[in-house]
XYZ file of C-alpha atoms in Angstrom:
291
model
C -67.990 50.797 -10.084
C -70.228 53.233 -8.141
C -72.085 51.720 -5.221
C -75.870 51.603 -5.043
C -76.152 54.772 -2.958
C -74.069 56.774 -5.446
C -76.143 55.516 -8.378
C -79.376 56.313 -6.585
C -78.159 59.838 -5.817
C -77.137 60.363 -9.452
C -80.551 59.186 -10.662
C -82.334 61.585 -8.307
C -80.014 64.408 -9.363
C -80.685 63.855 -13.078
C -84.428 63.639 -12.394
C -84.270 67.031 -10.669
C -82.357 68.458 -13.629
C -84.952 67.047 -16.014
C -87.718 68.808 -14.096
C -85.838 72.097 -14.410
C -85.144 71.742 -18.144
C -88.759 70.708 -18.774
C -90.001 73.781 -16.907
C -87.596 76.029 -18.833
C -88.811 74.504 -22.083
C -92.424 75.274 -21.213
C -91.573 78.856 -20.196
C -89.632 79.381 -23.436
C -92.563 77.999 -25.441
C -94.920 80.477 -23.773
C -92.553 83.401 -24.400
C -91.836 82.278 -27.948
C -95.405 82.778 -29.105
C -95.466 86.421 -28.055
C -91.935 87.085 -29.334
C -92.672 85.421 -32.672
C -95.860 87.424 -33.116
C -93.959 90.660 -32.426
C -91.189 89.785 -34.888
C -93.570 88.750 -37.641
C -95.815 91.773 -37.081
C -92.873 94.138 -37.566
C -91.778 92.646 -40.890
C -94.476 94.169 -43.172
C -93.844 97.657 -41.777
C -90.083 97.266 -42.084
C -90.412 95.954 -45.642
C -92.699 98.790 -46.753
C -90.584 101.418 -44.998
C -87.534 99.945 -46.712
C -89.282 100.145 -50.095
C -90.205 103.805 -49.626
C -86.687 104.663 -48.495
C -85.229 102.738 -51.446
C -87.275 104.884 -53.850
C -86.200 108.105 -52.171
C -82.564 107.050 -52.040
C -82.598 106.083 -55.715
C -84.033 109.458 -56.736
C -81.418 111.362 -54.759
C -78.607 109.129 -55.970
C -75.069 110.099 -55.082
C -75.620 113.846 -55.201
C -73.693 116.110 -52.858
C -76.978 117.330 -51.373
C -77.840 113.824 -50.141
C -77.852 113.440 -46.330
C -74.620 112.272 -44.776
C -76.299 109.121 -43.399
C -77.006 108.101 -47.002
C -73.847 109.115 -48.833
C -71.497 108.298 -45.953
C -68.259 110.016 -45.092
C -66.563 109.109 -48.345
C -64.355 106.605 -46.546
C -64.636 103.140 -45.035
C -61.549 103.099 -42.843
C -63.329 102.840 -39.477
C -66.087 100.282 -38.884
C -68.476 100.050 -35.944
C -69.872 96.571 -35.281
C -73.053 96.556 -33.182
C -73.312 93.002 -31.828
C -76.784 92.246 -30.438
C -77.184 89.086 -28.368
C -79.126 87.908 -25.305
C -78.594 88.724 -21.652
C -78.956 85.050 -20.682
C -77.589 81.738 -21.874
C -78.967 78.193 -21.996
C -80.247 78.768 -25.535
C -78.025 76.502 -27.603
C -75.815 78.176 -30.174
C -77.902 81.354 -30.437
C -75.398 83.705 -28.787
C -72.259 81.953 -29.995
C -73.393 81.965 -33.642
C -73.930 85.743 -33.634
C -70.599 86.277 -31.867
C -68.889 83.975 -34.363
C -70.218 86.013 -37.299
C -69.106 89.266 -35.655
C -65.624 87.879 -34.905
C -65.257 86.725 -38.504
C -66.219 90.204 -39.743
C -63.787 91.879 -37.333
C -61.001 89.538 -38.445
C -61.762 90.222 -42.111
C -61.735 93.996 -41.610
C -58.528 93.994 -39.576
C -56.863 91.839 -42.226
C -57.677 94.614 -44.721
C -56.086 97.204 -42.466
C -59.376 98.729 -41.288
C -60.004 100.090 -37.800
C -62.703 98.149 -35.943
C -64.818 99.312 -33.010
C -67.378 97.134 -31.254
C -70.566 98.148 -29.448
C -72.234 95.231 -27.655
C -75.908 94.849 -26.794
C -76.457 91.971 -24.385
C -74.132 90.372 -21.861
C -73.544 87.060 -23.624
C -72.219 88.608 -26.821
C -69.852 90.795 -24.827
C -68.540 87.777 -22.914
C -68.079 85.749 -26.105
C -66.091 88.434 -27.939
C -64.190 89.944 -25.018
C -61.336 87.439 -25.048
C -60.418 88.023 -28.699
C -61.441 91.639 -29.269
C -61.973 93.162 -25.827
C -59.596 96.001 -26.671
C -61.944 97.091 -29.489
C -64.968 97.690 -27.245
C -66.277 101.256 -27.211
C -69.532 100.725 -25.343
C -72.126 98.313 -23.989
C -75.924 98.396 -23.713
C -77.403 96.474 -20.775
C -80.975 95.251 -21.341
C -81.079 92.826 -18.404
C -83.693 94.909 -16.581
C -85.958 95.212 -19.632
C -88.887 92.805 -19.358
C -90.301 93.492 -22.803
C -88.394 95.194 -25.595
C -89.947 98.309 -27.067
C -89.150 100.847 -29.757
C -87.719 103.199 -27.125
C -84.949 100.664 -26.424
C -84.019 100.687 -30.119
C -84.164 104.482 -30.164
C -81.704 104.708 -27.284
C -79.251 102.436 -29.111
C -79.785 104.365 -32.368
C -79.120 107.695 -30.620
C -75.837 106.320 -29.288
C -74.780 105.089 -32.737
C -75.857 108.295 -34.485
C -74.073 110.514 -31.962
C -70.872 108.552 -32.545
C -71.327 108.956 -36.305
C -71.918 112.694 -36.004
C -68.768 112.918 -33.881
C -66.785 111.256 -36.664
C -65.940 108.127 -34.651
C -66.629 105.705 -37.540
C -67.451 105.547 -41.239
C -69.534 102.353 -41.521
C -71.869 100.722 -39.001
C -73.143 97.138 -39.163
C -75.557 95.380 -36.818
C -75.390 91.673 -36.020
C -78.421 89.685 -34.905
C -80.190 86.390 -35.522
C -83.128 86.282 -37.929
C -85.932 84.012 -36.739
C -86.927 81.266 -39.183
C -88.551 78.678 -36.931
C -88.039 76.981 -33.574
C -85.054 74.950 -34.750
C -83.586 77.413 -37.233
C -82.226 80.920 -36.637
C -79.951 82.646 -39.128
C -77.109 84.911 -37.902
C -77.359 88.097 -39.962
C -75.156 91.136 -40.601
C -76.893 94.297 -41.866
C -75.227 97.588 -42.729
C -77.170 100.548 -41.342
C -74.693 103.423 -41.945
C -74.306 104.506 -44.704
C -77.925 103.500 -45.204
C -78.417 100.805 -47.799
C -81.949 100.014 -48.947
C -83.139 97.168 -51.114
C -86.621 97.487 -52.598
C -87.815 93.994 -51.755
C -91.423 94.766 -52.669
C -90.796 96.557 -55.919
C -93.086 99.145 -57.447
C -94.860 98.102 -60.632
C -97.526 100.831 -60.515
C -95.523 103.233 -62.654
C -96.566 106.100 -60.378
C -94.421 109.207 -60.126
C -94.357 111.080 -56.840
C -93.638 114.717 -56.089
C -92.272 115.250 -52.596
C -92.808 118.342 -50.479
C -90.414 119.394 -49.097
C -87.526 118.013 -51.172
C -86.469 114.385 -51.205
C -83.242 115.354 -49.454
C -85.150 116.990 -46.601
C -87.449 114.001 -46.207
C -84.492 111.624 -46.232
C -82.670 113.689 -43.632
C -85.709 113.357 -41.366
C -86.401 109.666 -42.037
C -82.875 108.232 -42.084
C -82.392 108.389 -38.276
C -85.757 106.621 -37.968
C -84.535 104.043 -40.478
C -81.531 103.289 -38.265
C -83.790 102.903 -35.213
C -86.229 100.741 -37.201
C -83.444 98.422 -38.370
C -82.159 98.054 -34.802
C -85.691 97.461 -33.456
C -86.355 94.790 -36.093
C -83.059 93.135 -35.149
C -83.988 93.157 -31.458
C -87.396 91.614 -32.173
C -85.860 88.946 -34.414
C -83.350 88.248 -31.648
C -86.124 87.925 -29.076
C -87.957 85.285 -31.092
C -84.728 83.504 -32.035
C -83.557 83.381 -28.417
C -86.775 81.785 -27.151
C -86.896 79.355 -30.073
C -83.284 78.327 -29.505
C -83.870 77.977 -25.744
C -86.992 75.895 -26.285
C -85.123 73.580 -28.645
C -82.074 73.354 -26.343
C -84.178 72.574 -23.265
C -86.154 69.966 -25.203
C -82.895 68.263 -26.163
C -81.638 68.510 -22.586
C -84.864 66.982 -21.253
C -84.650 64.054 -23.652
C -80.952 63.539 -22.883
C -81.741 63.527 -19.173
C -84.396 60.884 -19.759
C -81.922 58.703 -21.644
C -79.353 59.121 -18.868
C -81.919 58.152 -16.253
C -82.724 54.990 -18.204
C -79.033 54.048 -18.442
C -78.383 54.758 -14.772
C -81.483 52.775 -13.782
C -80.247 49.764 -15.758
C -76.829 50.105 -14.129
C -78.453 50.423 -10.709
C -80.573 47.308 -11.246
C -77.585 45.312 -12.446
C -75.493 46.430 -9.481
C -78.286 45.557 -7.065
C -78.711 42.166 -8.690
C -74.962 41.565 -8.372
C -75.086 42.488 -4.672
C -78.008 40.105 -4.090
C -76.236 37.330 -5.987
C -73.076 37.793 -3.926
C -75.065 37.682 -0.696
C -76.777 34.469 -1.787
C -73.436 32.896 -2.653
C -72.070 33.843 0.751
C -75.108 32.379 2.506
C -74.941 29.168 0.522
C -71.174 28.864 1.068
C -71.642 29.441 4.791
C -74.370 26.832 5.004
C -72.223 24.267 3.193
C -69.301 25.034 5.506
C -71.501 24.280 8.527
């Protein structure tokens, strides 16, 4: 059984840890509000942009004049997985859940005989996947010095992906991120960005017919690279909100667990102290009787 000094030191240590986790929880809560607002503000634009692109893509169909980003290479032998996670940990299962989804996709593709390449965004995702699929890495994007994510960060990642596609390095590209639902719920998501796949989530019940100038193919060729950057930016914003929500929840759990541990250690300390006092009393009484 630990002596009183050891128990007292453990109690003080856990109290110090509780102060740290409580502070981290408060910081995450402050950052979450801004990150959540950014993620939610981007959704209407992304949804409307997706609807417009869906209409254009449907009108062009599978014609030979369609841009390469839309029709693809005609093959799906080589897949690029863009795994976007956080640069820091202590946020529960946020990073591991995204990495788990990416690993499952890589395993599925390799089982089908496909070639898999992985581009990581964020240190934690790279660390989580490196042991199993480190030989598949083709690049890494470090955002540790970025204080606040902007569209330019997504553009840089999109340029890297698009240059690899133009060079014929892959046929299909998929991004992995975590969609923010609420503080306690974040959904790991896989979204194909090349060849572009659009789902008209808003629908168009106006019955309007549009004439495009220049041609739909020309407009698509100009907008598709922006669509890739927009999808990546939306994923980064969703990740930002999900990370802070997961960290806030994890630190709240850690703070409560620390409180429970302090209570248990305090009870153990009091019982040990009472046992020491009782033993000293017995020794005094036994000594007095012996005299």
